[in-house]
Coordinates of C-alpha atoms in Angstrom, one line a residue:
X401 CA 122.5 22.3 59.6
X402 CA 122.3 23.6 62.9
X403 CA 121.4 27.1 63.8
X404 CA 124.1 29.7 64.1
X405 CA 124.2 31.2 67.5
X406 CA 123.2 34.6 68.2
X407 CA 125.5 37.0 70.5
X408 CA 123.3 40.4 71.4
X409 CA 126.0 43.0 72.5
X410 CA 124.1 46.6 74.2
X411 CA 126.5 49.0 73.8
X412 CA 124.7 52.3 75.0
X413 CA 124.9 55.2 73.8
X414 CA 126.2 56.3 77.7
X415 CA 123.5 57.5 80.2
X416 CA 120.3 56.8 77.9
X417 CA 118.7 54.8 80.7
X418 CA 120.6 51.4 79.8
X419 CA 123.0 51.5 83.0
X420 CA 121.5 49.2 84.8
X421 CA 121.1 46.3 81.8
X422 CA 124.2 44.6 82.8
X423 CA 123.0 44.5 86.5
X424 CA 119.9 43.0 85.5
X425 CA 120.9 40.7 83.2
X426 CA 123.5 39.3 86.2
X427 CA 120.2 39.2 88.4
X428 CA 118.1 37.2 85.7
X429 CA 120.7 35.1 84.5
X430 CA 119.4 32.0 85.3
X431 CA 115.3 32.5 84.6
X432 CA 117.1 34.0 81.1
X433 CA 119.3 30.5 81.0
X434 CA 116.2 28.8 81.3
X435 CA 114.5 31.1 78.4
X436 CA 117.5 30.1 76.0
X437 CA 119.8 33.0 77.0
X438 CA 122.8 33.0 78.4
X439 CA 124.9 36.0 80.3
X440 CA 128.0 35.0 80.1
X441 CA 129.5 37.8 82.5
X442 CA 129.7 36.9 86.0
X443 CA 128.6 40.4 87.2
X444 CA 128.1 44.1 85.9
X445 CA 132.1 44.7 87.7
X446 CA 134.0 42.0 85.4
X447 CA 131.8 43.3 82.1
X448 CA 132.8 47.3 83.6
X449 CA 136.3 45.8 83.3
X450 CA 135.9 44.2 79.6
X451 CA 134.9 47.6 78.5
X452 CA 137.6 49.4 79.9
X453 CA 140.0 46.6 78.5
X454 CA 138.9 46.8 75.0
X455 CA 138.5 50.7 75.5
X456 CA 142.5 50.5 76.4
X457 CA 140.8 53.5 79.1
X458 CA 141.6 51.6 82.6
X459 CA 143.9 54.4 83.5
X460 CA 141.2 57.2 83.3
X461 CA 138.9 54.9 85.9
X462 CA 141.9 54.6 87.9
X463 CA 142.7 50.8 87.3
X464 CA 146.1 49.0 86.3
X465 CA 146.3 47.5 83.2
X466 CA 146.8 44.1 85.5
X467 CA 143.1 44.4 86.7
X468 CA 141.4 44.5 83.5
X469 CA 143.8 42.3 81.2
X470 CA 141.9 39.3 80.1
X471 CA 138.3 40.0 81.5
X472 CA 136.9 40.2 77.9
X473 CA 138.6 37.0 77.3
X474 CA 137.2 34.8 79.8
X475 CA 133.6 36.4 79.2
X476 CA 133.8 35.0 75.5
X477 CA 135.1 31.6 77.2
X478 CA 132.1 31.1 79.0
X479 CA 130.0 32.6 75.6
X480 CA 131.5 29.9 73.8
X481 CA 130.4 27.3 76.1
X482 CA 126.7 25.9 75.3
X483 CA 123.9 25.8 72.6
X484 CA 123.1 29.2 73.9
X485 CA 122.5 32.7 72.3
X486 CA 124.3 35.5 74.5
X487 CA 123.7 38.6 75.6
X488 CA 125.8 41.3 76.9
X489 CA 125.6 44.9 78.2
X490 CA 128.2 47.6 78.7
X491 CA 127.3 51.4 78.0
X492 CA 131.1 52.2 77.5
X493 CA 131.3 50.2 74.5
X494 CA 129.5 52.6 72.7
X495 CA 132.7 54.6 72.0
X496 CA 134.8 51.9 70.1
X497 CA 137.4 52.7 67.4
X498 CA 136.5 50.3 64.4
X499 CA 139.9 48.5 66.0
X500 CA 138.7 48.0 69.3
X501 CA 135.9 46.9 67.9
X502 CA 137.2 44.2 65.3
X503 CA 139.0 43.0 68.7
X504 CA 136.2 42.7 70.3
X505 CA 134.2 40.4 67.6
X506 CA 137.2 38.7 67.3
X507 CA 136.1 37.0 71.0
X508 CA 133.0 36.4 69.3
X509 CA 133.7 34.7 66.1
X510 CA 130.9 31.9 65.2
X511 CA 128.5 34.1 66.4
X512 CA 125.3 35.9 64.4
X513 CA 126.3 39.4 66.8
X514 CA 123.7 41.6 67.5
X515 CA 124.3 45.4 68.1
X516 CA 121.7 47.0 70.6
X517 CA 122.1 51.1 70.8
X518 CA 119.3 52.9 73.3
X519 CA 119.8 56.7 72.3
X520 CA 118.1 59.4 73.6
X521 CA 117.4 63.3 73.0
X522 CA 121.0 65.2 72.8
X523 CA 120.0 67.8 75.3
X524 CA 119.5 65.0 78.0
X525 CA 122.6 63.6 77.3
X526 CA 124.5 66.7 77.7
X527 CA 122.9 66.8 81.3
X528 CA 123.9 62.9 82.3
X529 CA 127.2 63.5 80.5
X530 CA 128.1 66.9 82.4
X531 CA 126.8 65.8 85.7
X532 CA 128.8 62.3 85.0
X533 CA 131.8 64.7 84.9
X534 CA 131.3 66.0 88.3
X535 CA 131.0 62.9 90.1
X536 CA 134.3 61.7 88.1
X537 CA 135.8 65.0 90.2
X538 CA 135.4 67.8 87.8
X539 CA 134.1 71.3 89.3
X540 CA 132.9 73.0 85.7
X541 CA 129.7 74.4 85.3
X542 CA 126.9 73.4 82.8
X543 CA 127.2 76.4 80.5
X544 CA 131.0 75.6 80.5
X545 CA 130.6 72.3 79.4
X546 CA 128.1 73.1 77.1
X547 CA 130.7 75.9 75.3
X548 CA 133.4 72.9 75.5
X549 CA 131.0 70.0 74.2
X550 CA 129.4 71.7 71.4
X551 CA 132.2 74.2 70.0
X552 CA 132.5 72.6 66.0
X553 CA 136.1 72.2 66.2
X554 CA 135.5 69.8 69.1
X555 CA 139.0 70.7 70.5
X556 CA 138.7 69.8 74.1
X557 CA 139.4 66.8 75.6
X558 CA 135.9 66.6 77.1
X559 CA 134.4 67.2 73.6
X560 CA 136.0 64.3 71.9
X561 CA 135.4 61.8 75.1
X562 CA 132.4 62.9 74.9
X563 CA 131.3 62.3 71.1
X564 CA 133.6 59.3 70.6
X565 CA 130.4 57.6 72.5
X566 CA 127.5 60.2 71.6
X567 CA 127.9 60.8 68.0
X568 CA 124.6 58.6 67.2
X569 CA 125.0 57.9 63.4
X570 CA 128.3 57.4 64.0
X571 CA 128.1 54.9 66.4
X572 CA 125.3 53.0 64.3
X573 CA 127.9 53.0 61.0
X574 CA 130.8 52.0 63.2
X575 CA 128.9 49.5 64.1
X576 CA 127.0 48.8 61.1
X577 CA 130.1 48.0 59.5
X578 CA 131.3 45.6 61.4
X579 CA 128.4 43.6 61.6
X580 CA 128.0 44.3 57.9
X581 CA 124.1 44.3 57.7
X582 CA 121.7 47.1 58.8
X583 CA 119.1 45.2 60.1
X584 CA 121.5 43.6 63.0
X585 CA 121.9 47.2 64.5
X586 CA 118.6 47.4 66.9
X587 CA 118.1 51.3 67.7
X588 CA 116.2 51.6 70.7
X589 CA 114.7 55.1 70.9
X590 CA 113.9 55.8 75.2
X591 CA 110.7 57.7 75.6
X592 CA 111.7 61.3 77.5
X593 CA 107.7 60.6 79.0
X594 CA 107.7 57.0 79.7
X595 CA 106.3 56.6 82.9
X596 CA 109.5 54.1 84.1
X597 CA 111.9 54.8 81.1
X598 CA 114.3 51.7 82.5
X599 CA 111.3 49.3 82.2
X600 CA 110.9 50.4 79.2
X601 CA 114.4 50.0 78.1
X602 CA 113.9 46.5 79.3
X603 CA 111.0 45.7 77.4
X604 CA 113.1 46.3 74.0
X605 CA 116.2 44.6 74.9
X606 CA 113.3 41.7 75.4
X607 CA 111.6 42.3 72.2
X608 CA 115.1 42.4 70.4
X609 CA 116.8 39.0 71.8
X610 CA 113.5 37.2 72.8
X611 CA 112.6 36.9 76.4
X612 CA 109.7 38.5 77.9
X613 CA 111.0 41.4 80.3
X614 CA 107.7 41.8 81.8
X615 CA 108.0 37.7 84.1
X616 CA 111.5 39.6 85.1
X617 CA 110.7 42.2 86.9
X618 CA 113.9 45.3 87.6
X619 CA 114.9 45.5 91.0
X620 CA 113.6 48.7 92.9
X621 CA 117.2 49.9 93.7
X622 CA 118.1 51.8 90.8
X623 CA 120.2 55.0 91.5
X624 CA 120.8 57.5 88.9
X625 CA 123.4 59.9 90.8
X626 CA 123.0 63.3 92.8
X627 CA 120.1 65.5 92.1
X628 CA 120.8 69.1 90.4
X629 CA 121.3 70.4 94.4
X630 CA 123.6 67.0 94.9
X631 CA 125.7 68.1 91.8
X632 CA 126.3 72.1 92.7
X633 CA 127.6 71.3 96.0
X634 CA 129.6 68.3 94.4
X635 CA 131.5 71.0 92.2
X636 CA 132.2 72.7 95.2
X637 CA 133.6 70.1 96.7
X638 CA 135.5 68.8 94.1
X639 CA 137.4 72.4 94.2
X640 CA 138.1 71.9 98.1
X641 CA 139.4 68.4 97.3
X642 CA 141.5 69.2 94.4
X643 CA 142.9 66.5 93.0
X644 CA 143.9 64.3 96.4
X645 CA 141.5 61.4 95.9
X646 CA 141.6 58.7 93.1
X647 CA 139.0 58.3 90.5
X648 CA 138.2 55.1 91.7
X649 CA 137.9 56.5 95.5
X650 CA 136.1 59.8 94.2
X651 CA 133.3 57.8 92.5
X652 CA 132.4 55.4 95.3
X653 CA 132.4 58.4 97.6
X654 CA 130.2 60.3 95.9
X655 CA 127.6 57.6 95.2
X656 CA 127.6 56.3 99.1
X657 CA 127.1 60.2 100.1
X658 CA 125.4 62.3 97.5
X659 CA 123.2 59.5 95.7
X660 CA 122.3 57.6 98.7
X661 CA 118.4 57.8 99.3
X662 CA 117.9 59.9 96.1
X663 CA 114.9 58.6 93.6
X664 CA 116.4 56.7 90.5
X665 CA 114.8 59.7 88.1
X666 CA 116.2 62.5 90.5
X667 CA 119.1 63.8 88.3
X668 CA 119.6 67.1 86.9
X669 CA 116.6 69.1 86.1
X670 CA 116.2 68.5 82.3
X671 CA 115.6 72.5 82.0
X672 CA 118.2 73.5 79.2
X673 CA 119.0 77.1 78.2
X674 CA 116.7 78.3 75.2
X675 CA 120.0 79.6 73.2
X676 CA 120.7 75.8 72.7
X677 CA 117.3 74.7 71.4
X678 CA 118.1 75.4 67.7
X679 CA 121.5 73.3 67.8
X680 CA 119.7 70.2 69.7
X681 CA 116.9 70.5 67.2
X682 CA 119.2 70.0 64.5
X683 CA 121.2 67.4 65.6
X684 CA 118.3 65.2 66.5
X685 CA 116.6 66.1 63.2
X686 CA 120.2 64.6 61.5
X687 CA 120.1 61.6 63.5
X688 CA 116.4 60.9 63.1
X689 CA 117.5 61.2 59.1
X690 CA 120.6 58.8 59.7
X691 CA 118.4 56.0 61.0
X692 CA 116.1 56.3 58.7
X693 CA 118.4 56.1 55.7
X694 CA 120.4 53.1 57.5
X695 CA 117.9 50.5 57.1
X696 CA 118.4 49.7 61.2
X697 CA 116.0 47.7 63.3
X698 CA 114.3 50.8 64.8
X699 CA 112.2 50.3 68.7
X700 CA 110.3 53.2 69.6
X701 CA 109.6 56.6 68.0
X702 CA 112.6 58.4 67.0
X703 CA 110.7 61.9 67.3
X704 CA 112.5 61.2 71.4
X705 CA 115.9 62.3 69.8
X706 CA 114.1 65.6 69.6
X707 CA 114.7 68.0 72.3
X708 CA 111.8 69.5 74.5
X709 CA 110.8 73.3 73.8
X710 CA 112.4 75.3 77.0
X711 CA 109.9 76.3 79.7
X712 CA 110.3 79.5 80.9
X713 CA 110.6 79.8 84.5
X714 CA 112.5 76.2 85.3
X715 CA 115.5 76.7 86.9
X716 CA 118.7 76.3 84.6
X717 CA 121.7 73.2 85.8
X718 CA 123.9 75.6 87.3
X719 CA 120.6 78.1 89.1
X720 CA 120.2 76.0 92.4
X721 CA 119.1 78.1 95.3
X722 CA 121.0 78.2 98.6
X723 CA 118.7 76.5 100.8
X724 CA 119.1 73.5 98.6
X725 CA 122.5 73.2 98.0
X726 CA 122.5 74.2 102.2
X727 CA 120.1 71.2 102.9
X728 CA 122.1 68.4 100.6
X729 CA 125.6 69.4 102.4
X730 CA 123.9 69.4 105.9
X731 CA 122.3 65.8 104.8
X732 CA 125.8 64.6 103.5
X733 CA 127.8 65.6 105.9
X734 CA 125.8 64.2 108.5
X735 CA 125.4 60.7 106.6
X736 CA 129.9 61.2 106.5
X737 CA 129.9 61.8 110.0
X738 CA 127.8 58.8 110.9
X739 CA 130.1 56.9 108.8
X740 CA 133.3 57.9 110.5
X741 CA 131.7 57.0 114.0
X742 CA 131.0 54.2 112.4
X743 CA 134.5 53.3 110.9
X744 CA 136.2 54.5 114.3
X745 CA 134.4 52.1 116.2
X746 CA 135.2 49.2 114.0
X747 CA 139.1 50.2 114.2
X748 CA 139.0 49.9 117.4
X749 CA 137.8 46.8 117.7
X750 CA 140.0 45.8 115.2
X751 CA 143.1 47.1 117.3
X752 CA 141.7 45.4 120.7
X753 CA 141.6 41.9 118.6
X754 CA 145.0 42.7 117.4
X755 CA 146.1 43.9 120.7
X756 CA 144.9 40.1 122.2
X757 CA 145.9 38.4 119.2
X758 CA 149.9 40.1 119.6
X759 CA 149.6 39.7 123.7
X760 CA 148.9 35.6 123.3
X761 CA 152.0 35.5 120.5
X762 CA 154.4 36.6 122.9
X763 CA 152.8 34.4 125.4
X764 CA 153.6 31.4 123.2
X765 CA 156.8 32.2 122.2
X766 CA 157.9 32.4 125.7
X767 CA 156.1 28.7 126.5
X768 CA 157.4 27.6 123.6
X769 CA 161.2 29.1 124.8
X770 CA 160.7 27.6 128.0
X771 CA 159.7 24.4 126.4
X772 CA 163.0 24.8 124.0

């Protein structure tokens, strides 16, 4: 009889370091073709717009319903097409109703699927997700977020986006479930002090589905967003703005402007206040116990769910001097200004070519006149 085919689906958690997976796999596809893998999505945008679909969330990134309706559908076209396993990556995923995700397996039926779930420290994710939230256009501090995100009764909108896709075990049983054996759900724990935590990530999602990540190198271009200076004058901005871009338009912006030239690990300090230690503590203590008990396919030592001790002195998210925040404007207006110079000039030329192309039109409909 011959062997069932395997389908591998990463689904986050968001922000643990597994961003760039569906990039990568698009870059590798055909070295992973040639290692008995196929990525059936054509790039990281048309998987984006899979997640969203099944997520029923397009609105929120500023798409129509007409731009996303389908995408996971022709992905699993292309799945079914072969001898091949599969693999597919989309952080966003993570968040799935059991629904959404019984729709999504549905495009997978005859498959063995695979769940991959990289988690991370709670405190860390707090910091991705809040700074996340001010490249999206939002202008609230840290210690706000923080009050919204972890009050019990989770009342705020940004407190149940934000554990729909954070809520570790969770997630896993969710998941779990719908696979309906343990030992399909590979938890990858990230390292906090790996020395290249996305390598790292890379070298499980190798170890789980069976290629070896080290002959595929990662591509040096990996951005992780605006730097703690980056994201205090980003909330200042977003206040100016207010409300008169898109989503869509807001995000682009922002990474062309305030993430352009900055390091891949330059995000927000990972200095948390010490008044938070005690919750973090607990929660990662609970979800080290949750994996335990599930019988999951564990990469990695789960003591990384654990948040660091504070260090006293480190700045706090929302403590960035002046000169900083001073410096990062100065540096992104200037890069906006080069772009406008930039944009101007290409107008023009645009408008002398249409100029030309309008002045010979009229010259051939009066030949062609004359001719009549």
């Amino acid at each position: 009889m011959a062997r069932k085919r395997k389908a591998y689906l990463h689904i986050g958690l968001p922000r643990t370091g597994g961003a760039f997976l569906d990039s990568a796999l698009a870059q590798h596809a055909d070295a992973l073709d040639a290692a008995g893998v196929c990525h059936p999505a054509i790039s990281a945008e048309e998987m984006f717009r899979a997640a969203i679909e099944i997520r029923r969330d397009h609105r929120a990134w500023g798409y129509e319903r007409r731009e996303v309706e389908g995408a996971w559908a022709a992905i699993c076209r292309r799945a079914h097409k072969g001898r091949r396993d599969v693999i597919f990556s989309q952080e966003l995923l993570a968040a799935c109703t059991p629904a959404q995700i019984d729709l999504l397996l549905d495009g997978l039926a005859g498959f063995e699927v695979h769940v991959v779930v990289t988690a991370r420290d709670l405190g860390s994710q707090l910091l991705a997700a809040w700074a996340a939230s001010v490249e999206a256009g939002r202008s609230v501090s840290f210690a706000r977020f923080c009050k919204r995100v972890l009050d019990p009764e989770r009342e705020h909108e940004q407190a149940q986006r934000f554990w729909a896709g954070q809520e570790l075990g969770a997630v896993l049983e969710r998941w779990a479930a719908a696979v309906r054996k343990p030992h399909r759900v590979h938890v990858v724990a990230v390292q906090p002090d790996a020395a290249d935590r996305y390598d790292a990530v890379w070298s499980a999602i190798g170890a789980v589905v069976g290629f070896d990540a080290r002959l595929l190198p990662l591509s040096g271009d990996r951005r992780a967003g605006p730097d703690a200076a980056g994201i205090a004058v980003l909330r200042n901005v977003n206040r100016a703005v207010d409300g008169r871009l898109a989503a869509r338009t807001h995000r682009a912006v922002v990474r062309r402007y305030l993430s352009e030239g900055a390091p891949a690990d330059a995000t927000v300090a990972p200095a948390l206040p010490a008044d938070l230690y005690d919750d973090l503590l607990e929660v990662g203590e609970r979800w080290r116990k949750q994996i335990a008990d599930g019988g999951y396919d564990v990469h990695g030592d789960t003591g990384a769910l654990l948040p660091a001790h504070p260090e006293p002195g480190v700045p706090l998210p929302d403590e960035v001097p002046a000169e900083e925040r001073l410096t990062t404007a100065t540096d992104a207006l200037a890069n906006v200004l080069v772009e406008v110079a930039r944009l101007r000039e290409h107008n023009q030329v645009l408008e002398e070519r249409n100029a030309e192309l309008e002045r010979k039109k009229r010259k051939l409909k009066r030949r062609l006149a004359e001719a009549g």
